[in-house]
mmCIF file of C-alpha atoms in Angstrom:
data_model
loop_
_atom_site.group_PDB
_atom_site.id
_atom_site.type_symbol
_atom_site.label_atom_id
_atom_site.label_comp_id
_atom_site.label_asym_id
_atom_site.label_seq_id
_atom_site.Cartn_x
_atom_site.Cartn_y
_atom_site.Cartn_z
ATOM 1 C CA UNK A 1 -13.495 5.966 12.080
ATOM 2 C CA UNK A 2 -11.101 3.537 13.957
ATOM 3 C CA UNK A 3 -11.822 4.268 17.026
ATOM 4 C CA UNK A 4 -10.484 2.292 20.312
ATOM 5 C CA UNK A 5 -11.275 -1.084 20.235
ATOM 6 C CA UNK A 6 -13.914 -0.489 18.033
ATOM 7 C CA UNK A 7 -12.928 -3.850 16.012
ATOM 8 C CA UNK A 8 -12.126 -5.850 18.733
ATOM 9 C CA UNK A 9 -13.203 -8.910 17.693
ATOM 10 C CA UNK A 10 -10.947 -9.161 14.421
ATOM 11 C CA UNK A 11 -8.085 -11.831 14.965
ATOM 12 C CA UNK A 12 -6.015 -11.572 11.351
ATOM 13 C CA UNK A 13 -5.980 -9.022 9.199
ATOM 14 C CA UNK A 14 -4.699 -8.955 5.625
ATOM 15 C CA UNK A 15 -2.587 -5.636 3.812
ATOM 16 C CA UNK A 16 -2.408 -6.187 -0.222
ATOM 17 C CA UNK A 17 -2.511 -3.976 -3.025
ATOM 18 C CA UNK A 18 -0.547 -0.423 -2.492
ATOM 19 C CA UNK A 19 2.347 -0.192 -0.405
ATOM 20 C CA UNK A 20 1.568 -0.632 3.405
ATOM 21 C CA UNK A 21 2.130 2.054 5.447
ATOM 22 C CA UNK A 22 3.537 1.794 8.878
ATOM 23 C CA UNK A 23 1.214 4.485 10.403
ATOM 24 C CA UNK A 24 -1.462 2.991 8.865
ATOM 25 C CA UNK A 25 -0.921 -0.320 10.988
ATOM 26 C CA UNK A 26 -0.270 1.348 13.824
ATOM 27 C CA UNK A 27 -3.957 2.906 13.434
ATOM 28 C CA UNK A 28 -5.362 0.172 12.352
ATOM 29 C CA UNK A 29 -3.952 -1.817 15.545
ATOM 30 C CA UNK A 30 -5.386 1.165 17.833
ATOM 31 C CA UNK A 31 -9.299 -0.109 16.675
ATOM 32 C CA UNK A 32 -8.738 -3.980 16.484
ATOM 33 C CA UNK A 33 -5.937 -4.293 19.114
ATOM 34 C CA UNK A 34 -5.767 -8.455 19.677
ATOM 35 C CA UNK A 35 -5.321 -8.646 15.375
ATOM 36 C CA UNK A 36 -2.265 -10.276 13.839
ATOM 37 C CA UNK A 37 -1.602 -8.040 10.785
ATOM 38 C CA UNK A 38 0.204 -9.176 7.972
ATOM 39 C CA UNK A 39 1.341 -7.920 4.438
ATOM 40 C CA UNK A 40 1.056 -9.492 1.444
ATOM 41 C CA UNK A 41 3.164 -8.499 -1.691
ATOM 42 C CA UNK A 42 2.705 -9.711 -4.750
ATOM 43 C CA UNK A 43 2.109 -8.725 -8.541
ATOM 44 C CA UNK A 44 -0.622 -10.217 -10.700
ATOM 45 C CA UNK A 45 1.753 -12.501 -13.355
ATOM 46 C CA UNK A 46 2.456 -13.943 -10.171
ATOM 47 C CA UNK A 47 -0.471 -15.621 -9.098
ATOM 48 C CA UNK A 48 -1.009 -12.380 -6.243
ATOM 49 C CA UNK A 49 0.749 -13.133 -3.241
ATOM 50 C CA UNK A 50 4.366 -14.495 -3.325
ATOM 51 C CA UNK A 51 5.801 -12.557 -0.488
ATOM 52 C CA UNK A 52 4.476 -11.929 3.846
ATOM 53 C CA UNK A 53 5.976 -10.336 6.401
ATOM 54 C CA UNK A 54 3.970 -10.458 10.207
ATOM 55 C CA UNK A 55 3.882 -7.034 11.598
ATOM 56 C CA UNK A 56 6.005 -6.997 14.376
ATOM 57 C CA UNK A 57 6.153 -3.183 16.207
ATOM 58 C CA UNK A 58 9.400 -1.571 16.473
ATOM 59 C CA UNK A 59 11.398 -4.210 14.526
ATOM 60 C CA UNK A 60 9.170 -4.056 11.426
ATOM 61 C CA UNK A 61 9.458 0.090 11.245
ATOM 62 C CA UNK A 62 13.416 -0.555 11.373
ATOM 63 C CA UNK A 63 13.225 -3.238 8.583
ATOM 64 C CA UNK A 64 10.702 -1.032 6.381
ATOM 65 C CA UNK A 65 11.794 1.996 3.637
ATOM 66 C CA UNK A 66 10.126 5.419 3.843
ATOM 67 C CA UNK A 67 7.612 4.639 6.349
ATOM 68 C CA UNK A 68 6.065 1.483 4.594
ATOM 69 C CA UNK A 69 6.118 -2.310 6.282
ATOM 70 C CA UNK A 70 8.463 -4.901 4.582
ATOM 71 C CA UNK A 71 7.177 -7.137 2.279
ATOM 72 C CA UNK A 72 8.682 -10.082 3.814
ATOM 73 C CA UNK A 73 10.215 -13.340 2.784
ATOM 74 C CA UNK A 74 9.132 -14.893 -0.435
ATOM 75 C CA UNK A 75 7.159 -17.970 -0.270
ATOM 76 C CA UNK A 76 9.086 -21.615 0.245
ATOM 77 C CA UNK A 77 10.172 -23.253 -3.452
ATOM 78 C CA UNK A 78 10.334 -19.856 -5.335
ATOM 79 C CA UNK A 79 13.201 -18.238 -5.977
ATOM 80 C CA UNK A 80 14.134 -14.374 -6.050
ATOM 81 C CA UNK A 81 16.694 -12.079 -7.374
ATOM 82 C CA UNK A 82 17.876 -8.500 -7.207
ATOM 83 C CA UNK A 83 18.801 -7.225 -10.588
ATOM 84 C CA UNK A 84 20.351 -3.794 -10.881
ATOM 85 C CA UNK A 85 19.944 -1.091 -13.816
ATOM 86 C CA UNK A 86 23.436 -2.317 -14.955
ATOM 87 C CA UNK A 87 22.336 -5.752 -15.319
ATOM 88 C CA UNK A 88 23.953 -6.866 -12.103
ATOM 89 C CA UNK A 89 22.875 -9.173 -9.883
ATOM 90 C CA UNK A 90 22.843 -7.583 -6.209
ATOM 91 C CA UNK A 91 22.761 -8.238 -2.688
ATOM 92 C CA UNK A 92 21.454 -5.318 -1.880
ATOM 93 C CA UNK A 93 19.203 -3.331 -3.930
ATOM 94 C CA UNK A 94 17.511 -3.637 -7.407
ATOM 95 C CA UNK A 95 14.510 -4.484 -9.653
ATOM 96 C CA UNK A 96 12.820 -7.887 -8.162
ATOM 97 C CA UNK A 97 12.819 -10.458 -10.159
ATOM 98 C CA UNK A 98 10.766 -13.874 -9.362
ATOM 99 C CA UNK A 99 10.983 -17.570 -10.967
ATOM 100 C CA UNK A 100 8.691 -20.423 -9.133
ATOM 101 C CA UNK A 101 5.946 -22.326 -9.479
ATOM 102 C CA UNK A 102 3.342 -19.469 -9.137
ATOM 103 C CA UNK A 103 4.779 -17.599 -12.464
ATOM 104 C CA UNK A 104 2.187 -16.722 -15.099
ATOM 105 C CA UNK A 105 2.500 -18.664 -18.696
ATOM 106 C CA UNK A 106 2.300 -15.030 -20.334
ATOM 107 C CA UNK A 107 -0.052 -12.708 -21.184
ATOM 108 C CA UNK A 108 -2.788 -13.023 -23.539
ATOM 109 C CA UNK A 109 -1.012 -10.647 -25.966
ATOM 110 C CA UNK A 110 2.354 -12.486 -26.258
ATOM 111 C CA UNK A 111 3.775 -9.394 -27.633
ATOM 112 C CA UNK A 112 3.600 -7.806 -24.026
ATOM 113 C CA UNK A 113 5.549 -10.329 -22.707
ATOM 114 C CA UNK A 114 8.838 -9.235 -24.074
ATOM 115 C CA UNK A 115 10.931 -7.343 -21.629
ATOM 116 C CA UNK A 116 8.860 -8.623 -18.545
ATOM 117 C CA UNK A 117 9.173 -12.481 -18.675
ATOM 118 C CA UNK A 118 12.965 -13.325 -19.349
ATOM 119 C CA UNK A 119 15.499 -16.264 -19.462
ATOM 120 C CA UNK A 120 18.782 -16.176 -17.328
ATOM 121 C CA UNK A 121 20.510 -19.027 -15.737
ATOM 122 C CA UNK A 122 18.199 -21.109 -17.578
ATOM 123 C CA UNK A 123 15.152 -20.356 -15.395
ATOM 124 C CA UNK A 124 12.205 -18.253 -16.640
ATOM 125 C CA UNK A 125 12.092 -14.811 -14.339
ATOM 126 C CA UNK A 126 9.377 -12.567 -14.202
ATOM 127 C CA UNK A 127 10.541 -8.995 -13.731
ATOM 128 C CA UNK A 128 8.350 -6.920 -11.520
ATOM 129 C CA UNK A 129 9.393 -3.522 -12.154
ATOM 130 C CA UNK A 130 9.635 -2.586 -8.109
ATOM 131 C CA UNK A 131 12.613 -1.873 -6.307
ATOM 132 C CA UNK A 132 13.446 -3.491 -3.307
ATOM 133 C CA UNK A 133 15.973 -3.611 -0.137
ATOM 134 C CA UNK A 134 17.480 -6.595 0.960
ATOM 135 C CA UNK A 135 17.603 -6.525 5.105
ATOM 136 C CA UNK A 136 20.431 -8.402 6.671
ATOM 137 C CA UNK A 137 17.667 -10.666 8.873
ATOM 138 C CA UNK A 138 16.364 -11.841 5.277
ATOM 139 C CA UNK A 139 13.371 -9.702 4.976
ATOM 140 C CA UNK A 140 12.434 -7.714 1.559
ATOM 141 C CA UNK A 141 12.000 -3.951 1.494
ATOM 142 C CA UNK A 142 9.495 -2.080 -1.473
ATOM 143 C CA UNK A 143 11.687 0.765 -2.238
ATOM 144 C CA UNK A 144 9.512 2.053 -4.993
ATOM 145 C CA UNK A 145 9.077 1.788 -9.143
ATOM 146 C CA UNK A 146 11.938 1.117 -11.147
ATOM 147 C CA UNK A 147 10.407 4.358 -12.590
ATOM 148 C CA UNK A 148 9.959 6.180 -10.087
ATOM 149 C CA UNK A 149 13.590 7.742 -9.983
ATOM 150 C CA UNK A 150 13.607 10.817 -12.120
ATOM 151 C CA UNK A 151 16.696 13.183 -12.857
ATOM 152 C CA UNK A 152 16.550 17.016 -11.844
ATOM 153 C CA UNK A 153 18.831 18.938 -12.608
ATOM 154 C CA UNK A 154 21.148 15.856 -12.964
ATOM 155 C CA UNK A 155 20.360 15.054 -9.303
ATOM 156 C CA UNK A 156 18.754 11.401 -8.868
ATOM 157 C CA UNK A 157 15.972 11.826 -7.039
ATOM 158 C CA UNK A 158 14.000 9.001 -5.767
ATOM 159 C CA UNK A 159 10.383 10.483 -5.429
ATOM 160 C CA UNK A 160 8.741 7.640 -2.954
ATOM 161 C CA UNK A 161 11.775 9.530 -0.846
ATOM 162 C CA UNK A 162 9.797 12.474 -0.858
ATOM 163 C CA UNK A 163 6.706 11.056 -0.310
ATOM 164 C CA UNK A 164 7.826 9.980 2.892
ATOM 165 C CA UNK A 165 9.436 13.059 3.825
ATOM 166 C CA UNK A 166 6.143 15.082 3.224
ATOM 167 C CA UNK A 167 3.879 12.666 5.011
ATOM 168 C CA UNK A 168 5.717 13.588 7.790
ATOM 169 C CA UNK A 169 4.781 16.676 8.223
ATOM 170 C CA UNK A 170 1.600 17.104 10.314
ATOM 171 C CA UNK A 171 -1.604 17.266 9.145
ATOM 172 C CA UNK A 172 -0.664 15.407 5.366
ATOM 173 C CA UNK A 173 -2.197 12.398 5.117
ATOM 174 C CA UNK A 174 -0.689 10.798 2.231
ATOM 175 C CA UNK A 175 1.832 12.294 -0.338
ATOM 176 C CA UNK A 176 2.690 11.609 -4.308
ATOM 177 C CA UNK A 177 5.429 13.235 -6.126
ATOM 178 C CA UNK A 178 5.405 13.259 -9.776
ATOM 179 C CA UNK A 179 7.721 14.669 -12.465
ATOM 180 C CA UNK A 180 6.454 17.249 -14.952
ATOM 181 C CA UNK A 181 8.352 18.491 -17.789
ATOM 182 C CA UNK A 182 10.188 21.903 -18.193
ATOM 183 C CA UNK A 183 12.704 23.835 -19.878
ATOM 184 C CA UNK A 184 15.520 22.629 -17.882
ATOM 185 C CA UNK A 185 14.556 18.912 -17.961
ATOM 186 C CA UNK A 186 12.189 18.075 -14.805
ATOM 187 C CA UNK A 187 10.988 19.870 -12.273
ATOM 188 C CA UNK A 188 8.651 18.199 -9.235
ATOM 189 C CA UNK A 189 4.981 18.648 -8.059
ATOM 190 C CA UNK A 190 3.723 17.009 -4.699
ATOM 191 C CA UNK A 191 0.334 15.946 -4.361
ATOM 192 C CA UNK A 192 -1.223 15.524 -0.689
ATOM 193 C CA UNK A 193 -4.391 15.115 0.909
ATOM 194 C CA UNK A 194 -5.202 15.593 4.614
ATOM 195 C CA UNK A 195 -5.490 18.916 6.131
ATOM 196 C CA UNK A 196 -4.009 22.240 4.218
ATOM 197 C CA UNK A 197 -0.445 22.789 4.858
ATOM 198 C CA UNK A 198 1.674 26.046 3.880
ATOM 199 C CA UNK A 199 4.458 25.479 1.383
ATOM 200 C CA UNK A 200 7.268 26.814 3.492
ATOM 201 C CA UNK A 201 6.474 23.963 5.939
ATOM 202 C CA UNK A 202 6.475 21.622 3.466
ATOM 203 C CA UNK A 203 9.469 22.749 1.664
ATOM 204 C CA UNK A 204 11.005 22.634 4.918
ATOM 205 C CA UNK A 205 10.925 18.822 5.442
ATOM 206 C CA UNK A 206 11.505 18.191 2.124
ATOM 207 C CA UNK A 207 15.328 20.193 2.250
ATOM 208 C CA UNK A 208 16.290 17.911 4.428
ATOM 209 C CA UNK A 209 16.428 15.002 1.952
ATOM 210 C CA UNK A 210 16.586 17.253 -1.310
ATOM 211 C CA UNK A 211 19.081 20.081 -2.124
ATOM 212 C CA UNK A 212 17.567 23.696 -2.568
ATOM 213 C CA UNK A 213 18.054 23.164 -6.959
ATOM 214 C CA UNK A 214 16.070 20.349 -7.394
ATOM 215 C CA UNK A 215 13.346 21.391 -4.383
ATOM 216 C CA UNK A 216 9.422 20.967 -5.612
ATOM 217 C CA UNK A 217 7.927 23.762 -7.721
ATOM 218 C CA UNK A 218 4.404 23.410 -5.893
ATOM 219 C CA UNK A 219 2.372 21.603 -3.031
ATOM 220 C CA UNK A 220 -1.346 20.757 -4.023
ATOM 221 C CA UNK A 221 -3.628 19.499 -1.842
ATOM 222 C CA UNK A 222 -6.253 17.400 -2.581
ATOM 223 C CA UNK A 223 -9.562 15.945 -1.322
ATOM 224 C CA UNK A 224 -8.496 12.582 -2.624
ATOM 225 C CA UNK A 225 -6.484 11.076 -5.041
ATOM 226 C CA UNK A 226 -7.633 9.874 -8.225
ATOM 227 C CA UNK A 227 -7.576 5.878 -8.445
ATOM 228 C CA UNK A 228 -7.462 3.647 -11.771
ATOM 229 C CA UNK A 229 -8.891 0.109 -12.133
ATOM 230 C CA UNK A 230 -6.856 -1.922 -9.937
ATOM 231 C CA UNK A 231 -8.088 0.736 -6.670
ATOM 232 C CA UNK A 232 -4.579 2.301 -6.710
ATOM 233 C CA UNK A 233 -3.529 5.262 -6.923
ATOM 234 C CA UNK A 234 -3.161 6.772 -10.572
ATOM 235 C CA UNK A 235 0.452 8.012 -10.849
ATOM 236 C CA UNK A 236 -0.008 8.880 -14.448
ATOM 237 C CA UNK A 237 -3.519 10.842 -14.268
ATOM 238 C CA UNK A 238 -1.439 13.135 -11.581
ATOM 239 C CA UNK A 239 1.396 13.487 -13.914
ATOM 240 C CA UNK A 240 -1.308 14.839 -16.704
ATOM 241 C CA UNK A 241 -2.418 16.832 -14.104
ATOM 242 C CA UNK A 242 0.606 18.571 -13.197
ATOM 243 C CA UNK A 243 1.468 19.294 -16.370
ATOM 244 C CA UNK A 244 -1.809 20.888 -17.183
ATOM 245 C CA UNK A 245 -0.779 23.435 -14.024
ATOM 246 C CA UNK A 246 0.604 27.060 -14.685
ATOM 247 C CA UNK A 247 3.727 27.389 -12.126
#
């Protein structure tokens, strides 16, 4: 429905919730052509938004991971970290971790907080649980979930990787790859909606990021994926649902 200029009139536009895609934008800019757009990143213990990064064309696809806009710069008097499965603070790449004024005082059940809200350095951190690229211009890059890299086959496999990679192809609209148990440890089943696609095609894209041992099991299109209570797509209600598949 976003046809040319058919939201001409709208000036800013706002991007929260999943990860932005860069096509998406792009789309999005075709219909409502004089709109700023921005993206806002930013989990709920945080008070929502903490980080924004203005859309900028070319420069923003370069700066992005896997096809999805930056998340930006976090906000002026907060302070951010990159933490990496070791422990290790990083320059580079790792689990985000937050401190500022906008951090939550807990959850209701205090239990919960342990393992999310933590001391270092004396400051109190809030760990998000997403993992994200430093760019050398300053800007923050969503990676994916902390959890979202699964071993097959004792290959590390980041699935928001393949994601990307099958999006590519034409006619998918939007890809999710999820892990489902087997007798050798994991094997992987992509999700994707938009038109139907044949497996070899796929398969195809995907061995260019993925060697042949540790390649998907099955493609499954679908009219739409199923969302949980926040509006975003439900990761875990997939998983169920791949394991419920015969392969």
């Amino acid at each position: 429905a976003l046809e040319k200029g058919a939201l001409d009139g709208v000036r800013w536009s706002f991007f929260g919730g999943e990860a932005l895609r860069c096509q998406d934008v792009m789309d999005w800019l075709v219909a409502a052509p004089g709109s700023r757009v921005e993206n806002l990143y930013g989990p709920t213990e945080f008070s929502i938004g903490i980080c924004w990064h203005r859309w900028a064309g070319e420069e923003s696809r370069r700066r992005g991971v896997n096809g999805t806009v930056p998340i930006g710069k976090v906000h002026a008097g907060h302070e951010f970290r990159l933490v990496t499965e070791e422990g290790e603070v990083s320059s580079v790449e790792g689990e985000l971790w937050l401190t500022g004024l906008q951090i939550s005082t807990g959850y209701l059940d205090a239990a919960q907080n342990e393992g999310r809200f933590v001391v270092a350095d004396g400051r109190r951190w809030y760990r998000t649980g997403d993992r994200v690229r430093a760019h050398a211009e300053g800007d923050l890059a969503y990676v994916g979930r902390m959890d979202s890299q699964v071993k097959v086959h004792a290959w590390r496999v980041e699935l928001a990787e393949v994601d990307h990679v099958v999006r590519e192809c034409d006619g998918v609209r939007d890809a999710v790859t999820v892990p489902r148990p087997a007798a050798h440890g994991n094997e992987l089943v992509v999700f994707y909606t938009g038109r139907e696609v044949d497996e070899t095609v796929l398969a195809d894209g995907v061995r260019a990021v993925l060697p042949h041992s540790v390649l998907p099991r099955r493609y499954v299109r679908l009219e739409q994926f199923p969302l949980n209570p926040n509006r975003k797509v439900d990761r875990l209600a997939l998983r169920k649902l791949a394991e419920n598949m015969t392969i």
